[in-house]
Coordinates of C-alpha atoms and ligand atoms in Angstrom, one line a residue:
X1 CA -39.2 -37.7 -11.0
X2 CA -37.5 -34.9 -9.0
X3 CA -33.7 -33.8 -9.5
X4 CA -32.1 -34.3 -6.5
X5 CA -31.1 -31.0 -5.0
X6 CA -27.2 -30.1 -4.0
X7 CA -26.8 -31.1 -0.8
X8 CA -29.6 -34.4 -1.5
X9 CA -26.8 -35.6 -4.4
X10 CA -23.9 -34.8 -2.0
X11 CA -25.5 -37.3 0.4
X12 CA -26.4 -39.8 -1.8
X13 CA -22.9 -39.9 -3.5
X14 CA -21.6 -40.5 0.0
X15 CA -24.2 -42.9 0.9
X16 CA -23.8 -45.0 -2.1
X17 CA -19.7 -45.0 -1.4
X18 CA -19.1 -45.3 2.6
X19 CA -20.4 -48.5 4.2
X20 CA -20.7 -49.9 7.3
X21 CA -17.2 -50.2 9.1
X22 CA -15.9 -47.9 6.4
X23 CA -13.6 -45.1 6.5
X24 CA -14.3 -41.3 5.5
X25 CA -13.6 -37.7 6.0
X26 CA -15.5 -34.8 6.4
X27 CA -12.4 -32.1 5.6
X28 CA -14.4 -29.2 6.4
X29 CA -17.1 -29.8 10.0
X30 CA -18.0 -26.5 10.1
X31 CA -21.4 -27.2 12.2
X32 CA -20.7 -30.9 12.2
X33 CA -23.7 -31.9 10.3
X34 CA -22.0 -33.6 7.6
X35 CA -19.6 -35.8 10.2
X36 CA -22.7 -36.9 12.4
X37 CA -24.2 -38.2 8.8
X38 CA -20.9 -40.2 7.7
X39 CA -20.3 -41.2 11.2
X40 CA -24.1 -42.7 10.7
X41 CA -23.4 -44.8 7.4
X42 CA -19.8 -45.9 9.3
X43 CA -21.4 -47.2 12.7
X44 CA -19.2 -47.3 15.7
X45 CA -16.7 -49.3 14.2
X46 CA -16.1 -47.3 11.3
X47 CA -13.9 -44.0 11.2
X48 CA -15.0 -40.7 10.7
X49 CA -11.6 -38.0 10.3
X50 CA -13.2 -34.7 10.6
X51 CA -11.3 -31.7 10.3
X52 CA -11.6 -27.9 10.7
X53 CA -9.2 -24.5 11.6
X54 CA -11.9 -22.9 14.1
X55 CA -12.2 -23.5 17.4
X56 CA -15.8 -23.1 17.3
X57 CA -16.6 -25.2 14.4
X58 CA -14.7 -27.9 16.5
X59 CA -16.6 -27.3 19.3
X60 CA -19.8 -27.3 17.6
X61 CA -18.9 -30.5 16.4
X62 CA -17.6 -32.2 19.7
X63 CA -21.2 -31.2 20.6
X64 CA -23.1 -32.6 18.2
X65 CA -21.5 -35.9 17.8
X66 CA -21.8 -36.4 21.7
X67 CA -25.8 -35.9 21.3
X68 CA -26.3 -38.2 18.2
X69 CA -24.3 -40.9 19.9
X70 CA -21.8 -41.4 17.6
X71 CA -18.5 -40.4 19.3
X72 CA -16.6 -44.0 19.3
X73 CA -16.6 -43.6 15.8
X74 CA -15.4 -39.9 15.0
X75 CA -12.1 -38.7 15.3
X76 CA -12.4 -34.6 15.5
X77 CA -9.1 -32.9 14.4
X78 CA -8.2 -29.0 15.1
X79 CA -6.2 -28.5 12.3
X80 CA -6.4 -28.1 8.3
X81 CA -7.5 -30.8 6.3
X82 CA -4.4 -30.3 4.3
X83 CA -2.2 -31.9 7.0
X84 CA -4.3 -35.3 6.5
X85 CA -1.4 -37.5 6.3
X86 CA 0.2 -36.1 9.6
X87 CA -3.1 -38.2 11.0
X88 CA -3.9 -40.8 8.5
X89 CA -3.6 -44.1 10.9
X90 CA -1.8 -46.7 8.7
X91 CA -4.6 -49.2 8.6
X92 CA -6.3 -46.3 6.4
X93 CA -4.1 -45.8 3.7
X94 CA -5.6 -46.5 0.6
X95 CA -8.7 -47.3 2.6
X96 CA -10.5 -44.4 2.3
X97 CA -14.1 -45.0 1.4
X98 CA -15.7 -41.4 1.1
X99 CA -14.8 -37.9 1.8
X100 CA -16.9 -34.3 1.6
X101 CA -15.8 -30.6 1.3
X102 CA -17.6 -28.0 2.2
X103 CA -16.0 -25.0 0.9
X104 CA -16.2 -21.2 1.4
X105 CA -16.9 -20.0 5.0
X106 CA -19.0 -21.1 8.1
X107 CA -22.2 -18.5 7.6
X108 CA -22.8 -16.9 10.9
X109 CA -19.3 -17.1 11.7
X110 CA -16.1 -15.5 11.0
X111 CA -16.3 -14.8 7.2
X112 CA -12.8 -14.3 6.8
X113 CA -12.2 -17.8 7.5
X114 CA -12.5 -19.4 4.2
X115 CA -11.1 -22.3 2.5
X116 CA -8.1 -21.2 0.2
X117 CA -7.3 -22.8 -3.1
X118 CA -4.0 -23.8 -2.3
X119 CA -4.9 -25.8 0.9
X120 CA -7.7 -26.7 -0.9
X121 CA -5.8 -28.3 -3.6
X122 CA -3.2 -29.8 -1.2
X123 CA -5.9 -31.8 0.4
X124 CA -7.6 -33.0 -2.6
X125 CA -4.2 -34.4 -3.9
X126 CA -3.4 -36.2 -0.6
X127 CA -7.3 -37.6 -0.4
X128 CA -6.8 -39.0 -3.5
X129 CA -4.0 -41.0 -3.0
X130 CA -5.3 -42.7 0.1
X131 CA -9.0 -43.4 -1.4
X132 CA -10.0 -46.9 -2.0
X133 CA -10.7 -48.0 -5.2
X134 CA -14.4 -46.7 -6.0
X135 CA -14.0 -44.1 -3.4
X136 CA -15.5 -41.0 -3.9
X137 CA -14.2 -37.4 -2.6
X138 CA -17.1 -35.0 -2.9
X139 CA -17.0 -31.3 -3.2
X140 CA -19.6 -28.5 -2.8
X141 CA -18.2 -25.6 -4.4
X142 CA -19.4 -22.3 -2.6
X143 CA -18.8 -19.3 -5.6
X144 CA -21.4 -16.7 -4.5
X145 CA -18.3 -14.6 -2.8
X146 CA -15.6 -13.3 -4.1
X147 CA -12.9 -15.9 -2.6
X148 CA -15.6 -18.5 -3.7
X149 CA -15.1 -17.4 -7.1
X150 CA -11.3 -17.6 -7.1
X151 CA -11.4 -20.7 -5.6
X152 CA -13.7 -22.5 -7.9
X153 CA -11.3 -20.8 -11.2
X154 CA -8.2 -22.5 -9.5
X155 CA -9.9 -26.3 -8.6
X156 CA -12.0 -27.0 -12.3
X157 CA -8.7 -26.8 -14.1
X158 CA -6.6 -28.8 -11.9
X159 CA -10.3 -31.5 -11.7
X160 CA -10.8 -31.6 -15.5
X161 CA -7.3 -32.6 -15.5
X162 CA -6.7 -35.3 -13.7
X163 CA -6.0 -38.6 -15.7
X164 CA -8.8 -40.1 -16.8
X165 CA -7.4 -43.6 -16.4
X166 CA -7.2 -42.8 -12.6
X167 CA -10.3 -40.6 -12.0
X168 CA -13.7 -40.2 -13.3
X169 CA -14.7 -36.3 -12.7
X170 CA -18.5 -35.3 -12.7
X171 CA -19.6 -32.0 -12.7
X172 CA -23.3 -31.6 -11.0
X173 CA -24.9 -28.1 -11.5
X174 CA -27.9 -26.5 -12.0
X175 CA -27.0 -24.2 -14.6
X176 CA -29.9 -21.8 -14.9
X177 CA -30.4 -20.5 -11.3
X178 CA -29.1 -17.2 -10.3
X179 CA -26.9 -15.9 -8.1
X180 CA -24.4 -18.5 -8.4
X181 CA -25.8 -21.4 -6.2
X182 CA -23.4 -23.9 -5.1
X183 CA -22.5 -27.2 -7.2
X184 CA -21.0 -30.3 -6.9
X185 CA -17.8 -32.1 -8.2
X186 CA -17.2 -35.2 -7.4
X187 CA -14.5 -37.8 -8.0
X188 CA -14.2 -41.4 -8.2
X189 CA -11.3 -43.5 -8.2
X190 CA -11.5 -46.0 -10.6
Ligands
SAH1 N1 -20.2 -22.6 2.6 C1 -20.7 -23.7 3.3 C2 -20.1 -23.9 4.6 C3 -18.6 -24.1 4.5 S1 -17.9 -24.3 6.1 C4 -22.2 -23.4 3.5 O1 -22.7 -22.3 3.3 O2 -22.9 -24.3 4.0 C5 -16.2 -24.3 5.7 C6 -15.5 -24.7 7.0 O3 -14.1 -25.0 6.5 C7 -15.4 -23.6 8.0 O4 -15.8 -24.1 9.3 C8 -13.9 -23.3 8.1 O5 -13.4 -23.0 9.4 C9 -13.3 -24.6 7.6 N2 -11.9 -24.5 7.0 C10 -11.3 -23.4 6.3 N3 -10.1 -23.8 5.9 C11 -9.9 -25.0 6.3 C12 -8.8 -25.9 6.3 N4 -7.6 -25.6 5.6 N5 -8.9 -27.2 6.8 C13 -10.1 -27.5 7.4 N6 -11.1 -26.7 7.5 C14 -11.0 -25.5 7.0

């Protein structure tokens, strides 16, 4: 067999938790890739919440859904994903299926744009509380920068901590590559 690379096992953790007509979030749509994929495994009468701060990762996104066809189902939001419950729709709470991170910053964009611990942190919190039962919030930690680094010290302490009645916490790393690769954490509600 062949270990599932990264971004492979970030995809098949969502695969395996958003169905059809499901609800999920893609907190950071950078080039959109990731909310074209959920908006796939939702179908149009599912909902995709895709955030992001930039203007041109928004636009990018707009873009891309409009060419794969999936627009009905995708709602595209120009703000952080920190302010999720200012858009929640009611009908969602506690209803969320699946939801993916992608942290750091947008390569070949502005670098100084990065997530921040803090907002970070704010998000996972409220994410939680809203997912569904056997819902799974997904995080690719980017910690080849600096910011990365400071980031991924702040979020294992406050995952490994979370009550283990509530959450399960895996950890998914290759931990002999260099140069500080990104790896996964993911969270299931139990
Ligand atoms: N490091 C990844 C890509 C991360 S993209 C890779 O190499 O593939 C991260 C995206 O998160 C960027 O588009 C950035 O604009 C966005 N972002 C930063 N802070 C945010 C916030 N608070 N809410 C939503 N999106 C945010």
């Amino acid at each position: 067999m062949k270990l599932d690379g990264i971004l492979p096992f970030a995809r098949t953790l969502l695969e395996k938790s958003v169905p059809v007509n499901g609800v999920a979030i893609d907190a950071t749509a950078g080039n959109g890739h990731d909310t074209v994929f959920l908006a796939k495994l939702v179908k149009e009468h599912g909902t995709v919440y895709s955030f992001d701060v930039q203007e041109q990762a928004i636009e990018k996104t707009n873009q891309r859904i409009q060419e794969q066809d999936v627009k009905t189902q995708v709602q595209v939001i120009h703000d952080g994903h920190e302010n999720i419950d200012l858009y929640l729709k009611q009908e969602h709470q506690n209803g969320i299926n699946g939801a993916i991170f992608n942290l750091g910053y947008l390569p070949g964009s502005d670098k100084t744009v990065t997530t921040t611990p803090d907002t970070t942190i704010e998000a996972i919190g409220k994410i939680l509380n809203e997912l569904k039962k056997e819902g799974i919030l997904v995080l690719v930690v980017y910690h080849g920068h600096h910011e990365g680094k400071v980031e991924k010290d702040q979020l294992l302490p406050f995952v490994r901590n979370l009550p283990q009645e509530d959450y399960h916490v895996l950890e998914y790393q290759f931990t002999n590559q260099k140069n500080d690769p990104p790896f996964i954490i993911a969270i299931e509600k139990r």
